[in-house]
CSV table of C-alpha atoms and ligand atoms in Angstrom, one decimal:
chain,number,residue,atom,x,y,z
A,6,MET,CA,37.5,28.2,38.9
A,7,SER,CA,40.4,25.7,38.9
A,8,SER,CA,40.4,23.1,41.7
A,9,PRO,CA,43.0,23.6,44.4
A,10,THR,CA,45.9,21.4,43.5
A,11,LYS,CA,49.6,22.2,43.9
A,12,PRO,CA,50.0,26.0,43.9
A,13,ILE,CA,51.4,27.7,40.9
A,14,ASN,CA,55.0,28.9,41.4
A,15,VAL,CA,55.4,32.3,39.7
A,16,ILE,CA,58.8,33.9,39.1
A,17,VAL,CA,58.6,37.6,38.5
A,18,ILE,CA,61.6,39.4,36.9
A,19,GLY,CA,61.8,43.0,38.1
A,20,ALA,CA,60.3,44.9,41.0
A,21,GLY,CA,58.9,48.0,39.2
A,22,PHE,CA,55.2,48.6,39.3
A,23,ALA,CA,54.4,45.8,36.9
A,24,GLY,CA,56.4,43.3,39.0
A,25,LEU,CA,54.9,44.4,42.3
A,26,SER,CA,51.4,44.4,40.9
A,27,THR,CA,51.9,40.9,39.5
A,28,ALA,CA,53.4,39.7,42.9
A,29,ILE,CA,50.6,41.3,45.0
A,30,SER,CA,47.8,40.0,42.8
A,31,CYS,CA,49.3,36.5,42.6
A,32,HIS,CA,49.7,36.4,46.3
A,33,ARG,CA,46.1,37.5,46.8
A,34,ALA,CA,45.1,34.7,44.4
A,35,GLY,CA,46.9,32.1,46.6
A,36,LEU,CA,49.8,31.5,44.2
A,37,ASN,CA,53.5,31.2,45.3
A,38,VAL,CA,55.5,34.1,44.0
A,39,THR,CA,59.1,35.3,44.2
A,40,ILE,CA,60.5,38.5,42.7
A,41,TYR,CA,64.0,38.8,41.3
A,42,GLU,CA,65.3,42.3,41.0
A,43,ARG,CA,68.6,43.4,39.5
A,44,ALA,CA,69.1,46.5,41.8
A,45,PRO,CA,71.0,45.6,45.0
A,46,ALA,CA,68.9,48.1,46.9
A,47,LEU,CA,65.6,49.9,46.1
A,48,GLN,CA,66.2,53.7,46.3
A,49,PRO,CA,63.5,56.3,45.9
A,50,LEU,CA,64.5,57.0,42.3
A,51,GLY,CA,62.7,59.1,39.7
A,52,ASP,CA,60.3,62.0,39.9
A,53,ILE,CA,56.7,62.5,39.0
A,54,ILE,CA,54.5,59.5,38.1
A,55,SER,CA,50.8,59.3,37.5
A,56,PHE,CA,48.3,56.8,38.6
A,57,GLY,CA,44.7,57.3,37.2
A,58,ARG,CA,41.7,56.3,39.1
A,59,ASN,CA,41.8,52.9,37.4
A,60,ALA,CA,45.0,52.4,39.4
A,61,GLY,CA,43.5,53.9,42.5
A,62,LEU,CA,40.7,51.3,42.3
A,63,ILE,CA,43.4,48.6,42.3
A,64,PHE,CA,45.3,50.1,45.3
A,65,ALA,CA,42.2,50.5,47.3
A,66,ARG,CA,41.0,47.0,46.6
A,67,TRP,CA,44.4,45.6,47.6
A,68,ASP,CA,44.3,47.5,50.9
A,69,ARG,CA,42.8,50.8,51.9
A,70,ALA,CA,45.9,51.4,54.1
A,71,LEU,CA,47.9,51.7,50.9
A,72,VAL,CA,45.7,54.6,49.8
A,73,ASP,CA,46.0,56.2,53.2
A,74,GLU,CA,49.8,56.1,52.9
A,75,MET,CA,49.9,57.2,49.3
A,76,LEU,CA,47.5,60.2,49.3
A,77,PRO,CA,49.7,62.4,51.5
A,78,LEU,CA,52.5,61.9,49.0
A,79,SER,CA,50.2,62.7,46.1
A,80,ILE,CA,49.5,66.2,44.6
A,81,ASP,CA,46.2,67.6,45.9
A,82,LEU,CA,44.6,69.9,43.3
A,83,ARG,CA,41.2,70.3,44.8
A,84,HIS,CA,41.8,74.0,45.4
A,85,HIS,CA,44.0,74.9,42.5
A,86,GLY,CA,43.1,72.6,39.5
A,87,PHE,CA,45.3,72.5,36.4
A,88,ARG,CA,46.0,76.0,35.0
A,89,ILE,CA,46.8,76.0,31.3
A,90,HIS,CA,48.6,78.8,29.6
A,91,LYS,CA,49.7,79.7,26.1
A,92,TYR,CA,53.6,79.7,26.0
A,93,THR,CA,53.6,83.5,25.8
A,94,GLY,CA,51.9,83.6,29.2
A,95,GLU,CA,48.1,84.1,28.5
A,96,HIS,CA,45.9,82.0,30.8
A,97,VAL,CA,43.8,79.8,28.6
A,98,THR,CA,41.7,77.7,31.0
A,99,THR,CA,41.6,76.0,34.4
A,100,GLN,CA,40.7,72.4,34.5
A,101,HIS,CA,39.1,71.7,37.8
A,102,SER,CA,39.8,68.5,39.7
A,103,VAL,CA,37.1,65.8,40.1
A,104,PRO,CA,36.0,65.2,43.7
A,105,ARG,CA,38.3,62.7,45.5
A,106,ASP,CA,37.0,59.1,45.5
A,107,MET,CA,38.5,57.1,48.3
A,108,GLU,CA,37.5,53.9,46.5
A,109,ALA,CA,39.4,54.9,43.3
A,110,PRO,CA,41.6,57.9,44.0
A,111,THR,CA,43.9,59.5,41.4
A,112,ILE,CA,47.5,59.5,42.7
A,113,ASN,CA,50.3,61.6,41.2
A,114,GLY,CA,53.5,61.8,43.2
A,115,HIS,CA,57.2,61.0,43.4
A,116,ARG,CA,57.8,57.6,41.7
A,117,GLY,CA,60.4,56.5,44.2
A,118,GLU,CA,58.3,57.4,47.3
A,119,LEU,CA,55.2,55.7,46.0
A,120,HIS,CA,57.3,52.7,44.8
A,121,LEU,CA,58.7,52.2,48.3
A,122,VAL,CA,55.2,52.2,49.8
A,123,LEU,CA,54.4,49.2,47.6
A,124,VAL,CA,57.7,47.5,48.2
A,125,ARG,CA,57.2,47.7,51.9
A,126,TYR,CA,53.7,46.4,51.5
A,127,VAL,CA,54.9,43.4,49.4
A,128,THR,CA,57.8,42.5,51.6
A,129,GLU,CA,56.7,43.4,55.1
A,130,ARG,CA,52.9,43.1,55.0
A,131,LEU,CA,52.4,40.3,52.6
A,132,GLY,CA,55.8,38.6,53.2
A,133,VAL,CA,56.4,38.0,49.5
A,134,GLU,CA,60.1,37.1,48.8
A,135,LEU,CA,61.9,39.9,47.0
A,136,ARG,CA,65.4,38.9,46.1
A,137,LEU,CA,67.6,42.0,45.4
A,138,GLY,CA,70.8,42.1,43.5
A,139,CYS,CA,69.6,39.3,41.3
A,140,GLU,CA,70.2,40.1,37.7
A,141,VAL,CA,68.4,37.7,35.4
A,142,VAL,CA,70.5,36.9,32.3
A,143,SER,CA,68.2,34.5,30.6
A,144,CYS,CA,64.9,32.7,31.0
A,145,PHE,CA,63.9,29.4,29.5
A,146,GLU,CA,61.0,27.0,29.1
A,147,GLY,CA,61.2,23.3,29.9
A,148,THR,CA,63.4,22.1,32.7
A,149,PRO,CA,65.6,19.0,32.9
A,150,ASP,CA,63.6,17.1,35.5
A,151,GLY,CA,60.2,18.2,34.0
A,152,GLU,CA,59.3,19.5,37.5
A,153,GLY,CA,59.2,23.1,36.6
A,154,ARG,CA,57.9,24.4,33.3
A,155,ALA,CA,60.0,27.6,33.1
A,156,GLY,CA,62.9,29.2,34.8
A,157,ILE,CA,65.5,31.9,34.9
A,158,GLU,CA,69.2,32.1,35.2
A,159,LEU,CA,70.8,34.7,37.3
A,160,ALA,CA,74.2,36.5,36.7
A,161,SER,CA,75.6,34.4,39.6
A,162,GLY,CA,74.9,31.3,37.5
A,163,GLU,CA,72.1,30.1,39.8
A,164,LYS,CA,69.1,28.7,38.0
A,165,VAL,CA,65.6,28.9,39.4
A,166,TYR,CA,62.7,26.8,38.2
A,167,GLY,CA,59.0,27.6,38.4
A,168,ASP,CA,55.7,27.1,36.6
A,169,VAL,CA,55.6,30.5,35.0
A,170,VAL,CA,57.9,33.4,34.4
A,171,ILE,CA,56.6,37.0,34.1
A,172,GLY,CA,59.1,39.4,32.6
A,173,CYS,CA,58.5,42.8,34.2
A,174,ASP,CA,62.0,44.0,33.4
A,175,GLY,CA,61.1,47.3,31.9
A,176,VAL,CA,61.8,48.9,28.5
A,177,HIS,CA,65.2,47.1,28.1
A,178,SER,CA,63.7,43.7,28.8
A,179,LYS,CA,65.8,40.5,28.6
A,180,ALA,CA,62.6,38.4,28.7
A,181,ARG,CA,61.3,40.1,25.5
A,182,GLU,CA,64.1,38.7,23.5
A,183,LEU,CA,63.2,35.2,24.6
A,184,VAL,CA,59.5,35.7,24.1
A,185,LEU,CA,59.9,37.0,20.5
A,186,GLY,CA,62.9,34.9,19.6
A,187,HIS,CA,64.9,38.0,18.5
A,188,GLU,CA,66.2,41.3,19.7
A,189,THR,CA,63.9,44.3,19.4
A,190,LYS,CA,65.1,47.8,18.6
A,191,LEU,CA,63.7,50.6,20.6
A,192,GLN,CA,62.8,53.7,18.6
A,193,SER,CA,63.1,57.3,19.6
A,194,SER,CA,59.7,58.9,19.8
A,195,GLY,CA,61.3,62.1,18.4
A,196,TYR,CA,60.9,63.7,21.8
A,197,ALA,CA,62.7,64.0,25.1
A,198,ILE,CA,61.9,65.4,28.5
A,199,PHE,CA,64.0,67.6,30.8
A,200,ARG,CA,62.7,66.8,34.3
A,201,ALA,CA,63.6,67.9,37.8
A,202,TRP,CA,62.4,67.5,41.4
A,203,PHE,CA,63.6,69.7,44.2
A,204,ASP,CA,62.5,71.3,47.5
A,205,ASN,CA,60.7,74.7,47.4
A,206,LYS,CA,63.4,76.8,49.2
A,207,ASP,CA,64.4,79.0,46.3
A,208,ILE,CA,60.9,79.1,44.7
A,209,ILE,CA,59.3,80.3,47.9
A,210,ALA,CA,62.1,82.9,48.5
A,211,ASP,CA,61.3,84.7,45.2
A,212,PRO,CA,58.2,86.9,45.1
A,213,LEU,CA,57.6,86.1,41.5
A,214,THR,CA,57.4,82.3,42.0
A,215,ARG,CA,56.3,82.1,45.6
A,216,HIS,CA,52.6,81.6,44.6
A,217,LEU,CA,53.5,78.2,43.2
A,218,CYS,CA,54.1,76.9,46.7
A,219,GLU,CA,52.9,79.2,49.5
A,220,ASN,CA,49.3,78.1,49.6
A,221,GLY,CA,49.7,74.4,49.0
A,222,ASP,CA,49.8,72.3,45.9
A,223,THR,CA,49.6,73.8,42.4
A,224,PHE,CA,49.7,72.5,38.8
A,225,ASN,CA,50.5,74.8,35.8
A,226,GLY,CA,51.1,74.1,32.2
A,227,TRP,CA,52.5,76.2,29.3
A,228,ILE,CA,51.8,74.9,25.8
A,229,GLY,CA,53.9,76.0,22.8
A,230,PRO,CA,54.8,74.8,19.3
A,231,ASP,CA,56.1,71.2,19.7
A,232,VAL,CA,56.9,71.9,23.4
A,233,HIS,CA,55.0,71.7,26.7
A,234,PHE,CA,56.2,72.7,30.2
A,235,LEU,CA,54.4,71.3,33.3
A,236,VAL,CA,55.1,72.5,36.8
A,237,SER,CA,53.7,71.2,40.0
A,238,SER,CA,54.2,71.6,43.7
A,239,LEU,CA,53.4,68.8,46.0
A,240,LYS,CA,53.1,67.7,49.6
A,241,GLY,CA,51.5,71.0,50.7
A,242,GLY,CA,53.8,72.9,48.3
A,243,LYS,CA,56.9,71.5,50.0
A,244,ASP,CA,58.4,69.9,46.8
A,245,VAL,CA,58.5,71.2,43.3
A,246,CYS,CA,58.6,69.3,40.1
A,247,TRP,CA,58.7,70.3,36.4
A,248,VAL,CA,58.9,68.5,33.1
A,249,LEU,CA,59.6,70.0,29.7
A,250,THR,CA,58.8,67.9,26.7
A,251,HIS,CA,60.5,69.0,23.5
A,252,LYS,CA,61.7,67.7,20.1
A,253,ASP,CA,64.8,65.5,20.2
A,254,ASP,CA,66.0,63.1,17.5
A,255,SER,CA,68.9,61.6,19.3
A,256,ASN,CA,69.5,57.9,18.7
A,257,ILE,CA,68.2,55.6,21.5
A,258,THR,CA,70.8,53.2,22.5
A,259,ASP,CA,71.0,51.2,25.7
A,260,ARG,CA,71.0,54.5,27.6
A,261,TRP,CA,68.1,56.9,27.6
A,262,SER,CA,68.6,59.0,30.7
A,263,PHE,CA,71.4,61.5,31.1
A,264,PRO,CA,72.3,64.5,33.4
A,265,GLY,CA,70.7,67.6,31.9
A,266,LYS,CA,72.1,71.1,31.4
A,267,LEU,CA,70.1,74.2,32.4
A,268,ALA,CA,71.6,76.1,29.5
A,269,ASP,CA,69.9,73.7,27.1
A,270,VAL,CA,66.6,74.3,28.8
A,271,TYR,CA,66.9,78.1,28.5
A,272,LYS,CA,67.4,77.8,24.7
A,273,ILE,CA,64.0,76.2,24.4
A,274,PHE,CA,62.4,79.1,26.3
A,275,GLU,CA,63.3,81.9,23.9
A,276,GLY,CA,60.1,83.9,23.3
A,277,TRP,CA,58.3,82.3,26.2
A,278,ASP,CA,56.6,83.6,29.3
A,279,PRO,CA,59.5,84.8,31.5
A,280,ILE,CA,58.1,83.0,34.5
A,281,CYS,CA,59.1,79.7,32.9
A,282,ARG,CA,62.8,80.6,32.8
A,283,ARG,CA,62.4,82.0,36.3
A,284,ILE,CA,61.1,78.7,37.7
A,285,VAL,CA,63.8,76.7,35.9
A,286,SER,CA,66.5,79.0,37.3
A,287,LYS,CA,65.6,77.7,40.9
A,288,THR,CA,66.5,74.2,39.8
A,289,PRO,CA,69.7,72.6,41.3
A,290,GLU,CA,71.5,71.5,38.1
A,291,ASP,CA,72.4,68.2,39.6
A,292,SER,CA,68.6,67.3,39.9
A,293,LEU,CA,68.1,67.9,36.1
A,294,ILE,CA,67.6,64.9,33.9
A,295,ASP,CA,67.5,64.7,30.2
A,296,TRP,CA,65.3,61.7,29.5
A,297,LYS,CA,64.8,60.5,25.9
A,298,LEU,CA,61.3,59.2,25.2
A,299,ILE,CA,61.0,55.8,23.6
A,300,TRP,CA,58.4,54.6,21.3
A,301,GLN,CA,57.8,51.0,20.6
A,302,ASP,CA,55.3,49.7,18.1
A,303,PRO,CA,53.0,47.0,19.5
A,304,LEU,CA,54.8,43.6,19.8
A,305,PRO,CA,53.3,40.7,17.8
A,306,THR,CA,52.9,38.8,21.1
A,307,TRP,CA,53.6,39.0,24.8
A,308,VAL,CA,53.7,35.3,25.4
A,309,SER,CA,56.4,32.8,24.6
A,310,LYS,CA,55.9,29.9,22.1
A,311,GLY,CA,55.7,27.3,24.9
A,312,GLY,CA,53.2,29.5,26.8
A,313,HIS,CA,55.1,29.7,30.1
A,314,ILE,CA,56.7,33.1,29.9
A,315,ALA,CA,54.9,36.4,29.5
A,316,LEU,CA,55.8,40.1,29.4
A,317,ALA,CA,54.1,42.7,31.5
A,318,GLY,CA,54.4,46.5,31.9
A,319,ASP,CA,57.0,48.4,29.9
A,320,SER,CA,58.7,45.2,28.7
A,321,ALA,CA,55.5,44.5,26.7
A,322,HIS,CA,54.5,48.0,25.9
A,323,ALA,CA,56.3,51.3,26.6
A,324,PHE,CA,54.1,54.4,27.1
A,325,LEU,CA,54.7,58.1,26.4
A,326,PRO,CA,54.2,60.2,29.5
A,327,THR,CA,51.5,62.2,27.9
A,328,SER,CA,49.2,59.2,28.2
A,329,THR,CA,49.7,59.4,32.0
A,330,GLN,CA,48.9,55.7,32.0
A,331,GLY,CA,52.2,53.8,31.8
A,332,ALA,CA,52.4,52.8,35.4
A,333,THR,CA,48.6,52.3,35.6
A,334,GLN,CA,48.6,49.9,32.7
A,335,ALA,CA,51.5,48.0,34.3
A,336,LEU,CA,49.3,47.5,37.4
A,337,GLU,CA,46.4,46.4,35.2
A,338,ASP,CA,48.7,43.8,33.6
A,339,GLY,CA,49.7,42.3,36.9
A,340,VAL,CA,46.1,42.0,38.2
A,341,THR,CA,45.0,40.4,34.9
A,342,ILE,CA,47.8,37.9,34.9
A,343,ALA,CA,47.0,36.7,38.4
A,344,THR,CA,43.3,36.4,37.6
A,345,CYS,CA,44.0,34.3,34.5
A,346,LEU,CA,46.4,32.0,36.4
A,347,LYS,CA,43.9,31.5,39.2
A,348,TRP,CA,41.1,30.6,36.8
A,349,ALA,CA,43.1,28.4,34.5
A,350,GLY,CA,45.1,26.5,37.2
A,351,ARG,CA,48.5,24.9,37.1
A,352,GLU,CA,47.7,22.5,34.3
A,353,ARG,CA,46.6,25.3,31.9
A,354,ILE,CA,49.3,27.9,32.2
A,355,PRO,CA,49.7,28.5,28.4
A,356,GLU,CA,46.0,29.1,28.2
A,357,ALA,CA,46.1,31.5,31.1
A,358,LEU,CA,48.9,33.6,29.6
A,359,ARG,CA,47.2,33.7,26.2
A,360,ALA,CA,44.0,34.7,27.9
A,361,PHE,CA,46.0,37.5,29.6
A,362,GLU,CA,47.2,38.7,26.3
A,363,LYS,CA,43.7,38.5,24.7
A,364,ILE,CA,42.1,40.4,27.5
A,365,ARG,CA,44.7,43.2,27.6
A,366,TYR,CA,46.2,43.6,24.1
A,367,ASP,CA,43.7,45.9,22.3
A,368,ARG,CA,43.1,48.0,25.4
A,369,VAL,CA,46.8,48.6,25.9
A,370,CYS,CA,47.4,49.5,22.3
A,371,LYS,CA,44.5,52.0,22.3
A,372,VAL,CA,45.7,53.6,25.6
A,373,GLN,CA,49.3,53.8,24.2
A,374,GLU,CA,48.0,55.9,21.3
A,375,THR,CA,46.5,58.5,23.6
A,376,GLY,CA,50.1,59.5,24.5
A,377,LYS,CA,50.5,60.7,20.9
A,378,THR,CA,47.1,62.3,20.5
A,379,THR,CA,47.3,64.4,23.7
A,380,ARG,CA,50.9,65.5,22.8
A,381,GLU,CA,49.7,66.5,19.3
A,382,ARG,CA,46.7,68.3,20.5
A,383,TRP,CA,49.0,70.5,22.7
A,384,HIS,CA,52.0,70.8,20.3
A,385,LYS,CA,50.0,71.5,17.2
A,386,ALA,CA,47.4,73.6,18.9
A,387,SER,CA,45.7,76.1,16.6
A,388,TRP,CA,45.4,79.2,18.8
A,389,ASP,CA,42.4,80.5,16.9
A,390,GLU,CA,40.6,77.2,17.6
A,391,VAL,CA,41.8,77.3,21.3
A,392,GLU,CA,40.3,80.8,21.6
A,393,ARG,CA,36.9,79.4,20.5
A,394,ASN,CA,37.2,76.3,22.7
A,395,PRO,CA,39.8,76.7,25.5
A,396,LYS,CA,38.7,73.4,27.0
A,397,SER,CA,40.2,71.6,24.0
A,398,LEU,CA,43.6,71.9,25.8
A,399,GLU,CA,42.4,70.1,29.0
A,400,LEU,CA,43.9,66.8,29.9
A,401,PRO,CA,41.5,64.1,28.6
A,402,ARG,CA,39.6,62.2,31.3
A,403,GLU,CA,38.1,59.4,29.3
A,404,ASP,CA,35.9,56.9,31.1
A,405,TRP,CA,36.9,53.9,29.0
A,406,ILE,CA,40.4,54.4,30.4
A,407,LEU,CA,39.8,55.7,33.9
A,408,GLY,CA,36.6,54.0,34.7
A,409,HIS,CA,38.0,50.6,33.9
A,410,ASP,CA,37.9,47.8,36.5
A,411,ALA,CA,40.8,45.6,35.4
A,412,GLU,CA,40.1,42.9,38.0
A,413,GLY,CA,36.3,42.9,37.4
A,414,HIS,CA,36.9,42.7,33.7
A,415,ALA,CA,39.4,39.9,33.9
A,416,GLU,CA,37.1,37.9,36.2
A,417,GLU,CA,34.3,38.3,33.7
A,418,MET,CA,36.4,37.3,30.8
A,419,CYS,CA,38.0,34.3,32.6
A,420,GLU,CA,34.6,33.1,33.6
A,421,ARG,CA,33.7,33.0,30.0
A,422,ILE,CA,36.9,31.4,28.9
A,423,PHE,CA,37.6,28.9,31.7
A,424,GLY,CA,34.5,28.1,33.7
A,425,ASP,CA,31.7,29.5,35.8
A,426,ARG,CA,31.6,31.1,39.3
A,427,SER,CA,30.3,27.9,40.9
A,428,GLY,CA,33.8,26.4,40.4
A,429,ASN,CA,32.9,24.1,37.5
A,430,MET,CA,35.4,23.9,34.6
A,431,ARG,CA,34.0,24.2,31.2
A,432,GLY,CA,36.3,21.5,29.8
A,433,GLU,CA,38.1,22.9,26.7
A,434,SER,CA,39.1,26.5,27.3
A,435,LYS,CA,38.4,28.9,24.4
A,436,ILE,CA,42.0,30.2,24.0
B,29,FAD,C1,64.8,53.8,38.3
B,29,FAD,C2,63.6,54.1,37.5
B,29,FAD,C3,63.1,55.5,37.6
B,29,FAD,C4,61.9,55.8,36.9
B,29,FAD,N1,61.5,57.1,37.0
B,29,FAD,C5,60.3,57.4,36.4
B,29,FAD,C6,59.7,58.7,36.6
B,29,FAD,O1,60.3,59.5,37.3
B,29,FAD,N2,58.5,59.0,36.0
B,29,FAD,C7,57.9,58.0,35.3
B,29,FAD,O2,56.8,58.3,34.8
B,29,FAD,N3,58.4,56.8,35.1
B,29,FAD,C8,59.6,56.4,35.6
B,29,FAD,N4,60.1,55.2,35.4
B,29,FAD,C9,59.4,54.3,34.6
B,29,FAD,C10,58.1,53.8,35.2
B,29,FAD,O3,58.4,53.3,36.5
B,29,FAD,C11,57.6,52.7,34.3
B,29,FAD,O4,57.4,53.3,33.0
B,29,FAD,C12,56.2,52.2,34.7
B,29,FAD,O5,56.0,52.3,36.1
B,29,FAD,C13,56.1,50.7,34.3
B,29,FAD,O6,56.8,49.9,35.2
B,29,FAD,P1,57.5,48.6,34.9
B,29,FAD,O7,57.5,47.8,36.2
B,29,FAD,O8,57.0,47.9,33.7
B,29,FAD,O9,59.1,49.0,34.5
B,29,FAD,P2,60.2,49.6,35.4
B,29,FAD,O10,59.6,50.6,36.4
B,29,FAD,O11,61.2,50.1,34.5
B,29,FAD,O12,60.7,48.4,36.3
B,29,FAD,C14,61.5,47.4,35.8
B,29,FAD,C15,62.3,46.7,36.9
B,29,FAD,O13,63.0,45.6,36.4
B,29,FAD,C16,64.3,45.6,36.9
B,29,FAD,N5,65.1,44.9,35.9
B,29,FAD,C17,65.5,45.2,34.7
B,29,FAD,N6,66.2,44.3,34.1
B,29,FAD,C18,66.4,43.3,34.9
B,29,FAD,C19,67.0,42.0,34.9
B,29,FAD,N7,67.7,41.6,33.9
B,29,FAD,N8,67.0,41.2,36.1
B,29,FAD,C20,66.3,41.6,37.1
B,29,FAD,N9,65.6,42.8,37.2
B,29,FAD,C21,65.7,43.6,36.1
B,29,FAD,C22,64.7,47.0,37.0
B,29,FAD,O14,65.8,47.3,37.8
B,29,FAD,C23,63.4,47.7,37.5
B,29,FAD,O15,63.3,47.7,38.9
B,29,FAD,C24,61.3,54.8,36.1
B,29,FAD,C25,61.8,53.5,36.0
B,29,FAD,C26,62.9,53.2,36.8
B,29,FAD,C27,63.4,51.7,36.7
């Protein structure tokens, strides 16, 4: 491990899950870290988000109190499981939940609520500086006095210098442009999601939909040709959330999220189990979002030429929701970056960031692909085949994804690359 010299100053752009994970992990590794976030205040925005048990392991290791705070916000399917139906209404199979593991729990809940738990942890518990209302307009390598090695410029004109900049600024990343040296065009994945989150009042008042909420949390899916509809109730059935993934070839511009119209949702449900329309009819129209799904081919690199700027989370790799791993992979990035910086030390930041990319790149690309394979398995289901093997429609639970210990793996790789556990450096790094 690197000898303790001047601590590394880490600048993080963006306070999404990638930015928060990078900040928490860097703080735990004894590095100085500051987050610069464009939003003037952090509101509980969004709706359903998934964290696999590979994320639960990270949360629990950071602090068990985080898990205690997040679990009551998360769906609890120990009694209900995931009930999968054909779009015409026939029940196909029920995928049972795995027993809860407090060392590595699965957490699925409201993005904004879970996000604010982490924000409070970062700012109040760890005392990491989070500067809100700071839009980063550019980042650069090399500084006039040679003191810092990289920095950012804010919309206010203020320049901030540090040793390393981590661009966690989401799918429309500014940092990406600098790392690649050119703008990247986001592509439509050919799909969009209608999504909504609302309280259970109208669902529970209707005898035909009441069962979705009255006995606690539930999760139901209807699979049709090139469409799937997922409905969950959470927090003891108090809140309801649904997502409808369907074909959509709209051009992706700088906007990808729009207010949705219930009339457009009903069109998709022609010929479907009438319960689907009934559930949607309880949705307050102002809670409906039409969210275009982006696909981005893997970038050639996540690290700048000079080696002092790296991308993490969605700015490096956007995920389709059907992978259920976008936010989790963002957490894994942050953990890995901190581990690499800790091992490499302040004098070898480019090696650290290249090690991060080396450790993460293939895994991320492979997990990204599962977003397509799961969608295709559902959208192109052969119903004769499903009759023979109903479990083929279950959500995949692959151990290489969910059983992964990002921190353990990064430690092991860094030991090989940078030194040994006794603290000796191995001279030349192998990056
Ligand atoms: C408001 C919002 C709502 C979302 N809702 C959902 C949801 O309901 N379900 C779901 O699955 N996923 C949702 N996502 C996406 C999801 O959070 C990410 O896909 C995933 O967690 C990876 O996180 P990330 O940190 O890489 O990116 P993001 O979560 O997108 O975070 C990026 C952060 O960087 C900030 N930022 C961007 N540009 C700049 C800049 N120039 N300067 C400073 N800060 C900047 C953004 O304000 C944001 O806070 C949402 C994202 C956002 C920002």
